[in-house]
Amino acid sequence: MMDESFIPMPVPAAVAELVRQIWEKALGAAPGPGADFFACGGDSLAALAVSTEVAQATRLVVPLDWLYAHPCLDDAVAALVSAPAAGRTPVSVQPRSGEHPLSFQQEGLLRVIGHVGGAHRYQGAYAVILPSSVDTGRLRDAVGALDSRHPMLSARIVQGHDGSAQVASGTGPVLQQTAVSAQLAAQAVDDWAADAISLDGPLVRMGLIGPADERRLVLAAHQMVMDPWSWGLLLRDIAALYADAGVGGGPRLAYTDYSRWQREHLVGPRFEEHLRFWRQLVAEYRAEGVPLPVMPQPLPAAGPAARLPVEVPGPVAEALRAVAKSVEASVFEVLLALFHLAVGRWAGVDDVLVGSATANRTLPGLEEVVGFFVNGRFTRSRLDEATSAFELVEQVRAAWRSVDAHRELHLEKTLFDLGVPDAVNVKFSLNTIPTLTDLPYVEGVRLRAAPVAPVPSARRHVSVGLSPAGRGLAGALTYRTDLLQKNEASALIEGFGQVLQNAAADPAARIRLAD
């Protein structure tokens, strides 16, 4: 059998056309030779999708900062062709039996869980509405076959001889069925998903809930073993296995391969280099993070939370897309910069630290692996050094991209290692997850996402998450009710909306640090 590492790379012309096609798929429009990926609307998740697809198609280890270092199409292709060996050591396949080390993400989360105690649960839930014609037996068989493809579905966190470790038991989730009326289905899904998931019990559950003509396939999972990208992967596999129980395939790598790669590759001077970068970035920042109107002492590490809606109207969102294009930034980078300004005004500070999520599937083969890859990073802005929205976007864009080469160290682990576990208390995310954008078909009908109530607690004091909604954006602000009043959280939403409107109307106008 031919070693995949020796599969011939396509000739340069073929590489150029391949990259162009993948860019077009990700951006929704044909790019010209000098097109800038981020100016055309690309963001970090789209960059991940493009990089992994290019790596898979060319068999190259695409460098972590490939699109950030070479955002123009011609330059990106030239970088691939001229430096085919660039990148990091690839992830290798290891035996799946026995104990495996935790990834940095898992280690960081385990330390957070110990830090917050029972004040917040790190679990998520997802649901889709199935066609009425779905055969329950075939669906059950499809779910039962998943663990052979994705060992993290049967993973357990255990105490090993060198500390905590993970073990795949080989026994994945069994489809649990609950028949309820259509009127009670939504509440039944929320109640089922809200049951606590313990680290010493099954970390993944799957259920079939609702009446026969509108059943919901629901997954509840501990964050230790699954991120949102993974749910989309599972849906694709369920659809494929439902259609053909004998279908082959499945990822070559497992999450345990990735965690072992981290422990073997990111050590010694390389680890210290990453940690030194983060230490300099957070130097002399407030250990408690962005100041709130009232900062109780001691400050609880987590607590109860509530959500308020956030909307960005279509005309404002489109104007901000034009701003992004004019400064060769992604829409996310523009929104993040303006969120920095809104938070600074709200808190009355000109030095702002904001955390954000990133998918972090940075090596070939990981794009199809179920596991906890999602990572966080933080950007720091000096608002008094920017005179306009244009300048602030340029500052935050540079800060975001400088972080990219150091994002392999998990945010939570890094903060604990630096002795400031609570410094990032404000978060902003733009959520466009490719695996959840186009859900697969079952019985000739496209699956439809169904809402599931989130866990009613939070670690961050304030977090805003937005997603595309027609021409505009929509999402929610989650705030800690033990630290903030509803009117205080609403004030941040109103301030953010005003900042967005002002920047959309005149991004070159002088910005004010106070209303």
Coordinates of C-alpha atoms in Angstrom, one line a residue:
M1 CA 0.0 0.0 0.0
M2 CA 1.4 3.4 -0.9
D3 CA 2.5 5.6 1.9
E4 CA 0.3 8.8 1.8
S5 CA 3.3 11.0 2.5
F6 CA 4.7 10.0 -0.9
I7 CA 1.6 10.7 -3.0
P8 CA 2.8 13.1 -5.8
M9 CA 1.8 16.7 -5.2
P10 CA -0.2 18.3 -8.1
V11 CA 1.8 20.4 -10.5
P12 CA 1.8 24.2 -9.7
A13 CA -0.9 25.0 -12.2
A14 CA -3.1 22.4 -10.7
V15 CA -2.4 23.7 -7.2
A16 CA -3.4 27.2 -8.2
E17 CA -6.7 26.0 -9.6
L18 CA -7.3 23.7 -6.6
V19 CA -6.7 26.6 -4.2
R20 CA -8.9 28.9 -6.2
Q21 CA -11.8 26.4 -6.2
I22 CA -11.5 25.8 -2.5
W23 CA -11.5 29.6 -1.9
E24 CA -14.5 30.1 -4.0
K25 CA -16.4 27.4 -2.1
A26 CA -15.5 29.0 1.2
L27 CA -16.2 32.6 0.2
G28 CA -19.2 32.1 -2.1
A29 CA -17.6 34.0 -4.9
A30 CA -14.9 33.5 -7.5
P31 CA -11.6 35.2 -6.3
G32 CA -9.4 37.1 -8.7
P33 CA -5.6 36.4 -8.8
G34 CA -4.9 39.3 -6.4
A35 CA -7.9 38.7 -4.1
D36 CA -7.3 39.0 -0.4
F37 CA -8.9 36.1 1.5
F38 CA -10.0 38.2 4.5
A39 CA -11.0 41.3 2.5
C40 CA -13.3 38.9 0.5
G41 CA -15.1 38.1 3.8
G42 CA -13.0 35.2 5.1
D43 CA -12.7 34.7 8.8
S44 CA -10.7 32.3 11.1
L45 CA -13.2 29.5 10.7
A46 CA -13.3 29.9 6.9
A47 CA -9.5 30.0 7.0
L48 CA -9.5 26.7 8.9
A49 CA -11.8 25.1 6.4
V50 CA -9.7 26.2 3.5
S51 CA -6.4 25.2 5.0
T52 CA -7.6 21.8 6.0
E53 CA -9.2 21.1 2.6
V54 CA -6.0 22.3 0.8
A55 CA -3.9 20.1 3.1
Q56 CA -6.1 17.1 2.5
A57 CA -6.1 17.6 -1.3
T58 CA -2.3 18.2 -1.6
R59 CA -1.1 16.0 1.2
L60 CA 1.0 18.9 2.5
V61 CA 1.3 20.0 6.1
V62 CA -0.1 23.5 5.6
P63 CA 1.6 26.0 8.0
L64 CA -0.6 27.3 10.8
D65 CA -0.3 30.9 9.6
W66 CA -0.5 30.2 5.9
L67 CA -3.5 32.4 5.0
Y68 CA -2.5 35.0 7.6
A69 CA 1.0 35.3 6.2
H70 CA -0.2 35.0 2.5
P71 CA -3.8 36.3 2.3
C72 CA -3.6 37.0 -1.5
L73 CA -4.4 34.2 -3.8
D74 CA -1.3 34.3 -5.9
D75 CA 1.0 34.6 -2.8
A76 CA -0.8 31.7 -1.1
V77 CA -0.3 29.4 -4.0
A78 CA 3.3 30.4 -4.4
A79 CA 4.0 29.7 -0.7
L80 CA 2.6 26.2 -1.0
V81 CA 4.6 25.4 -4.2
S82 CA 7.9 26.9 -3.1
A83 CA 7.8 25.4 0.5
P84 CA 6.1 22.1 0.3
A85 CA 7.9 20.8 3.4
A86 CA 6.9 23.8 5.5
G87 CA 4.8 23.3 8.6
R88 CA 5.0 21.2 11.7
T89 CA 5.5 17.6 12.5
P90 CA 2.4 15.8 11.3
V91 CA 0.2 13.8 13.7
S92 CA 0.9 10.1 13.5
V93 CA -1.4 7.2 14.2
Q94 CA -0.9 5.6 17.6
P95 CA -2.6 2.5 19.2
R96 CA -6.0 3.4 20.6
S97 CA -6.0 1.0 23.5
G98 CA -4.8 1.9 27.0
E99 CA -4.3 5.3 28.6
H100 CA -3.5 8.4 26.7
P101 CA -2.4 11.9 27.9
L102 CA -4.9 14.7 28.0
S103 CA -4.7 17.4 25.4
F104 CA -3.8 20.9 26.5
Q105 CA -7.4 21.8 26.0
Q106 CA -8.6 19.0 28.3
E107 CA -5.9 19.8 30.9
G108 CA -7.0 23.4 30.9
L109 CA -10.7 22.5 31.2
L110 CA -9.9 20.1 34.0
R111 CA -8.1 22.9 35.9
V112 CA -11.1 25.2 35.3
I113 CA -13.5 22.6 36.6
G114 CA -11.5 22.4 39.8
H115 CA -11.4 26.2 40.0
V116 CA -15.1 26.8 39.6
G117 CA -16.4 23.8 41.5
G118 CA -20.0 23.1 40.9
A119 CA -20.9 26.7 39.9
H120 CA -20.8 25.9 36.2
R121 CA -21.1 22.8 34.1
Y122 CA -19.1 22.3 30.9
Q123 CA -21.5 20.5 28.7
G124 CA -23.3 21.2 25.5
A125 CA -26.3 19.9 23.6
Y126 CA -27.4 19.9 20.0
A127 CA -30.6 18.7 18.3
V128 CA -32.0 18.2 14.8
I129 CA -35.5 17.4 13.6
L130 CA -35.8 14.2 11.7
P131 CA -38.1 13.4 8.8
S132 CA -41.2 11.4 9.8
S133 CA -40.1 8.5 7.5
V134 CA -36.9 7.7 9.4
D135 CA -36.7 4.1 10.4
T136 CA -35.8 3.9 14.1
G137 CA -34.0 0.6 13.8
R138 CA -31.7 1.8 11.1
L139 CA -31.1 5.0 13.0
R140 CA -30.2 3.1 16.1
D141 CA -27.7 0.9 14.2
A142 CA -26.1 4.0 12.6
V143 CA -25.6 5.6 16.1
G144 CA -24.2 2.3 17.4
A145 CA -21.6 2.2 14.7
L146 CA -20.2 5.7 15.4
D147 CA -17.8 4.7 18.2
S148 CA -15.8 2.6 15.8
R149 CA -15.1 5.8 13.8
H150 CA -14.8 8.2 16.7
P151 CA -13.3 6.6 19.9
M152 CA -13.9 9.8 21.9
L153 CA -17.6 8.8 22.0
S154 CA -16.6 6.1 24.5
A155 CA -13.9 8.1 26.3
R156 CA -13.5 8.3 30.0
I157 CA -11.3 10.5 32.1
V158 CA -9.4 8.5 34.6
Q159 CA -6.7 9.0 37.2
G160 CA -3.6 7.4 35.8
H161 CA -0.1 6.8 37.3
D162 CA 1.0 10.2 36.0
G163 CA -2.1 12.1 36.7
S164 CA -5.4 12.4 34.8
A165 CA -5.6 10.5 31.5
Q166 CA -8.2 9.5 28.9
V167 CA -9.2 6.0 27.9
A168 CA -11.6 4.9 25.1
S169 CA -13.6 2.0 26.4
G170 CA -15.0 0.9 23.1
T171 CA -18.6 1.2 24.2
G172 CA -20.2 4.3 22.6
P173 CA -23.6 5.9 23.2
V174 CA -26.8 3.9 22.9
L175 CA -29.8 5.7 21.4
Q176 CA -32.3 6.5 24.2
Q177 CA -35.9 6.9 23.1
T178 CA -38.5 9.1 24.8
A179 CA -42.0 9.4 23.2
V180 CA -43.8 12.7 24.1
S181 CA -46.4 14.8 22.4
A182 CA -45.5 17.6 20.0
Q183 CA -46.5 20.2 22.7
L184 CA -44.1 18.7 25.2
A185 CA -41.2 17.9 22.9
A186 CA -39.2 21.1 23.2
Q187 CA -39.3 21.0 27.0
A188 CA -38.5 17.3 27.1
V189 CA -35.4 18.0 25.0
D190 CA -34.3 20.8 27.3
D191 CA -34.8 18.6 30.4
W192 CA -33.0 15.6 28.9
A193 CA -30.1 17.7 27.8
A194 CA -29.8 19.5 31.2
D195 CA -29.1 16.3 33.1
A196 CA -25.6 16.6 34.5
I197 CA -22.7 14.8 32.8
S198 CA -20.1 13.7 35.2
L199 CA -16.4 13.1 34.3
D200 CA -16.6 9.6 35.9
G201 CA -19.7 8.6 33.9
P202 CA -20.5 8.4 30.2
L203 CA -19.4 11.7 28.6
V204 CA -21.8 11.5 25.6
R205 CA -25.5 10.7 25.4
M206 CA -27.8 10.5 22.4
G207 CA -31.6 10.5 22.5
L208 CA -34.6 10.3 20.2
I209 CA -37.3 12.5 21.6
G210 CA -40.8 13.5 20.5
P211 CA -43.8 12.2 18.6
A212 CA -43.4 9.8 15.7
D213 CA -44.0 12.4 13.1
E214 CA -41.5 15.0 14.4
R215 CA -38.8 13.3 16.4
R216 CA -35.6 15.1 17.5
L217 CA -32.2 13.5 17.5
V218 CA -30.4 15.0 20.5
L219 CA -26.9 14.9 21.7
A220 CA -25.6 15.9 25.1
A221 CA -21.8 15.8 25.6
H222 CA -19.2 17.0 28.0
Q223 CA -16.9 19.6 26.5
M224 CA -13.9 17.3 27.4
V225 CA -14.7 15.1 24.4
M226 CA -16.6 17.2 21.9
D227 CA -16.8 20.7 20.4
P228 CA -19.5 22.1 18.1
W229 CA -17.6 21.2 14.9
S230 CA -17.8 17.6 16.1
W231 CA -21.6 17.5 16.1
G232 CA -21.7 18.4 12.4
L233 CA -19.2 15.5 11.8
L234 CA -21.4 13.1 13.7
L235 CA -24.5 14.1 11.7
R236 CA -22.7 13.5 8.4
D237 CA -21.6 10.1 9.6
I238 CA -25.1 9.2 10.9
A239 CA -26.6 10.1 7.5
A240 CA -24.0 8.1 5.7
L241 CA -24.4 5.0 7.9
Y242 CA -28.2 5.3 7.8
A243 CA -28.1 5.2 4.0
D244 CA -25.6 2.4 3.9
A245 CA -24.7 0.4 7.0
G246 CA -21.7 -1.0 5.3
V247 CA -20.2 2.3 4.2
G248 CA -16.4 2.5 4.8
G249 CA -14.3 5.4 5.7
G250 CA -13.9 7.2 9.0
P251 CA -11.0 9.3 10.0
R252 CA -7.5 7.8 10.0
L253 CA -6.6 9.8 13.1
A254 CA -8.1 9.8 16.6
Y255 CA -8.2 12.6 19.1
T256 CA -5.8 10.6 21.3
D257 CA -3.3 10.9 18.4
Y258 CA -3.6 14.7 18.6
S259 CA -3.3 14.8 22.4
R260 CA -0.1 12.7 22.2
W261 CA 1.3 14.9 19.4
Q262 CA 0.8 18.0 21.6
R263 CA 2.7 16.4 24.5
E264 CA 5.5 15.3 22.3
H265 CA 5.8 18.3 20.0
L266 CA 5.0 21.3 22.2
V267 CA 7.6 20.8 24.8
G268 CA 10.8 22.4 26.0
P269 CA 12.0 25.6 24.2
R270 CA 9.0 25.5 21.9
F271 CA 6.5 25.5 24.8
E272 CA 8.4 28.2 26.6
E273 CA 8.4 30.4 23.5
H274 CA 4.6 30.2 23.3
L275 CA 4.2 30.8 27.0
R276 CA 6.6 33.8 26.9
F277 CA 4.4 35.4 24.1
W278 CA 1.3 35.1 26.3
R279 CA 3.1 36.3 29.4
Q280 CA 4.1 39.5 27.6
L281 CA 0.7 40.0 26.2
V282 CA -1.0 39.8 29.6
A283 CA 1.7 41.6 31.5
E284 CA 0.5 44.1 34.1
Y285 CA -3.2 43.5 33.2
R286 CA -5.8 43.4 35.9
A287 CA -5.9 39.8 37.4
E288 CA -9.7 40.1 37.6
G289 CA -10.1 41.2 34.0
V290 CA -12.2 44.1 32.7
P291 CA -13.7 46.0 35.7
L292 CA -17.4 45.7 36.2
P293 CA -19.7 48.3 37.7
V294 CA -19.4 46.4 41.0
M295 CA -16.6 44.0 41.7
P296 CA -17.4 41.9 44.8
Q297 CA -14.5 40.5 46.8
P298 CA -13.9 37.6 46.7
L299 CA -14.9 37.4 43.0
P300 CA -16.7 34.1 42.3
A301 CA -15.0 32.1 39.5
A302 CA -18.4 31.2 37.9
G303 CA -22.1 31.7 38.6
P304 CA -25.7 31.8 37.4
A305 CA -26.3 33.5 34.0
A306 CA -29.0 35.0 31.8
R307 CA -29.1 35.9 28.1
L308 CA -30.2 39.0 26.2
P309 CA -30.7 39.2 22.4
V310 CA -28.2 41.1 20.3
E311 CA -29.0 42.1 16.7
V312 CA -27.0 43.8 14.0
P313 CA -29.4 45.1 11.2
G314 CA -28.7 44.1 7.6
P315 CA -27.7 47.6 6.4
V316 CA -25.2 48.1 9.3
A317 CA -23.7 44.6 8.8
E318 CA -23.3 45.2 5.0
A319 CA -21.6 48.6 5.7
L320 CA -19.2 46.9 8.1
R321 CA -18.4 44.2 5.5
A322 CA -17.4 47.1 3.2
V323 CA -15.2 48.6 6.0
A324 CA -13.6 45.2 6.4
K325 CA -12.8 45.0 2.7
S326 CA -11.4 48.5 2.6
V327 CA -8.8 47.7 5.3
E328 CA -8.2 44.1 4.2
A329 CA -9.6 42.6 7.4
S330 CA -12.2 39.9 8.1
V331 CA -15.7 40.9 9.3
F332 CA -14.9 39.2 12.5
E333 CA -11.8 41.4 13.1
V334 CA -13.9 44.5 12.5
L335 CA -16.6 43.3 14.9
L336 CA -14.0 42.3 17.5
A337 CA -12.3 45.7 17.3
L338 CA -15.6 47.6 17.7
F339 CA -16.5 45.3 20.6
H340 CA -13.2 46.3 22.3
L341 CA -14.3 50.0 22.0
A342 CA -17.8 49.3 23.3
V343 CA -16.4 47.3 26.3
G344 CA -13.9 50.1 27.0
R345 CA -16.6 52.7 27.0
W346 CA -18.9 50.6 29.1
A347 CA -16.2 49.8 31.7
G348 CA -14.5 53.2 31.6
V349 CA -11.0 51.9 30.6
D350 CA -8.7 52.3 27.7
D351 CA -6.9 49.0 28.1
V352 CA -9.1 46.1 27.1
L353 CA -8.6 42.4 27.1
V354 CA -11.1 40.2 25.2
G355 CA -11.2 36.5 24.7
S356 CA -12.4 34.7 21.6
A357 CA -12.9 31.2 20.5
T358 CA -11.0 29.5 17.6
A359 CA -11.6 26.1 16.0
N360 CA -7.9 25.1 16.2
R361 CA -8.0 22.1 13.9
T362 CA -4.7 23.1 12.4
L363 CA -3.1 19.9 11.0
P364 CA -4.2 17.7 8.1
G365 CA -6.5 14.9 9.1
L366 CA -8.0 16.6 12.1
E367 CA -10.9 18.2 10.3
E368 CA -12.8 14.8 10.4
V369 CA -11.9 13.9 14.0
V370 CA -14.4 14.2 16.9
G371 CA -12.9 15.7 19.9
F372 CA -12.3 18.9 22.0
F373 CA -10.1 21.0 19.7
V374 CA -11.7 24.4 20.1
N375 CA -9.4 26.8 21.8
G376 CA -9.4 30.4 23.0
R377 CA -7.1 33.4 22.5
F378 CA -7.2 36.9 23.8
T379 CA -6.5 40.2 22.2
R380 CA -5.5 43.4 24.0
S381 CA -6.2 46.8 22.7
R382 CA -5.0 50.3 23.7
L383 CA -8.0 52.4 22.8
D384 CA -6.2 55.7 23.4
E385 CA -3.8 54.8 20.6
A386 CA -6.5 54.7 17.9
T387 CA -8.2 57.9 16.6
S388 CA -10.7 56.3 14.3
A389 CA -12.5 53.0 13.7
F390 CA -10.1 52.4 10.8
E391 CA -7.1 52.7 13.1
L392 CA -8.7 50.5 15.8
V393 CA -9.5 47.8 13.3
E394 CA -5.9 47.8 12.1
Q395 CA -4.6 47.6 15.7
V396 CA -6.9 44.7 16.7
R397 CA -6.4 42.9 13.3
A398 CA -2.6 42.9 14.0
A399 CA -3.1 41.7 17.5
W400 CA -5.4 38.9 16.4
R401 CA -3.0 37.7 13.7
S402 CA 0.1 37.9 15.9
V403 CA -1.6 35.5 18.3
D404 CA -2.3 32.9 15.6
A405 CA 1.2 31.3 15.7
H406 CA 0.8 30.8 19.5
R407 CA -2.8 29.5 19.7
E408 CA -1.8 25.9 20.2
L409 CA -1.5 26.5 24.0
H410 CA -5.0 26.3 25.3
L411 CA -6.3 29.6 26.7
E412 CA -7.3 28.2 30.1
K413 CA -4.2 26.2 30.6
T414 CA -2.1 29.3 29.7
L415 CA -3.9 31.6 32.1
F416 CA -3.4 29.1 34.9
D417 CA 0.3 28.6 34.0
L418 CA 0.7 32.4 34.2
G419 CA -1.1 32.6 37.5
V420 CA -4.0 34.8 36.2
P421 CA -6.9 32.3 35.7
D422 CA -9.6 35.0 35.8
A423 CA -8.0 37.7 33.7
V424 CA -10.1 37.0 30.6
N425 CA -13.6 37.8 31.8
V426 CA -15.1 39.2 28.6
K427 CA -15.5 37.2 25.4
F428 CA -16.7 37.8 21.8
S429 CA -17.3 35.3 19.1
L430 CA -18.6 35.2 15.6
N431 CA -20.0 31.7 15.1
T432 CA -20.0 30.3 11.5
I433 CA -19.2 26.6 11.8
P434 CA -18.9 25.0 8.4
T435 CA -20.0 21.6 9.5
L436 CA -23.2 23.0 10.9
T437 CA -24.0 25.3 7.9
D438 CA -25.2 22.7 5.5
L439 CA -26.7 19.8 7.4
P440 CA -26.9 16.4 5.6
Y441 CA -30.0 14.8 4.1
V442 CA -31.7 11.8 5.6
E443 CA -34.5 10.1 3.6
G444 CA -34.1 12.8 1.0
V445 CA -34.9 15.5 3.5
R446 CA -32.3 18.0 4.9
L447 CA -32.0 17.9 8.6
R448 CA -33.2 21.0 10.5
A449 CA -31.5 22.3 13.6
A450 CA -33.7 22.5 16.7
P451 CA -33.0 24.8 19.7
V452 CA -31.7 23.5 23.0
A453 CA -31.7 25.6 26.1
P454 CA -28.1 26.4 27.2
V455 CA -26.6 25.6 30.6
P456 CA -27.9 28.4 32.9
S457 CA -24.5 29.4 34.3
A458 CA -21.3 30.9 33.0
R459 CA -17.6 31.4 33.8
R460 CA -17.1 34.6 31.8
H461 CA -18.6 37.7 33.3
V462 CA -19.9 38.8 29.9
S463 CA -19.8 37.1 26.5
V464 CA -21.4 38.0 23.1
G465 CA -21.9 35.5 20.4
L466 CA -23.2 36.5 16.9
S467 CA -24.1 34.4 13.8
P468 CA -25.2 35.3 10.3
A469 CA -28.9 36.0 10.1
G470 CA -30.0 37.0 6.6
R471 CA -28.2 40.1 5.6
G472 CA -27.5 40.9 9.3
L473 CA -26.2 39.2 12.4
A474 CA -28.0 37.9 15.5
G475 CA -27.1 36.3 18.7
A476 CA -27.0 36.9 22.4
L477 CA -25.2 38.5 25.3
T478 CA -24.7 36.1 28.2
Y479 CA -24.0 37.8 31.6
R480 CA -23.4 36.6 35.1
T481 CA -26.5 37.5 37.2
D482 CA -24.5 37.4 40.4
L483 CA -22.2 40.2 39.2
L484 CA -24.4 42.3 36.8
Q485 CA -27.9 43.7 36.8
K486 CA -30.0 43.4 33.6
N487 CA -29.8 47.1 32.9
E488 CA -26.0 47.0 33.2
A489 CA -25.8 44.2 30.6
S490 CA -28.3 46.0 28.4
A491 CA -26.1 49.1 28.5
L492 CA -23.3 47.2 26.9
I493 CA -25.6 45.9 24.1
E494 CA -26.8 49.5 23.5
G495 CA -23.3 50.8 23.5
F496 CA -22.1 48.1 21.1
G497 CA -24.9 48.8 18.7
Q498 CA -24.1 52.5 18.7
V499 CA -20.4 51.9 18.1
L500 CA -21.4 49.6 15.1
Q501 CA -23.7 52.2 13.7
N502 CA -21.1 55.0 14.0
A503 CA -18.4 52.9 12.3
A504 CA -20.7 51.8 9.5
A505 CA -21.7 55.5 8.9
D506 CA -18.2 56.9 9.0
P507 CA -15.3 54.6 9.9
A508 CA -12.8 57.5 9.5
A509 CA -14.5 59.7 12.1
R510 CA -12.7 60.4 15.3
I511 CA -13.7 57.9 18.0
R512 CA -14.4 59.0 21.5
L513 CA -13.5 56.8 24.5
A514 CA -16.6 58.1 26.4
D515 CA -20.1 58.9 25.4

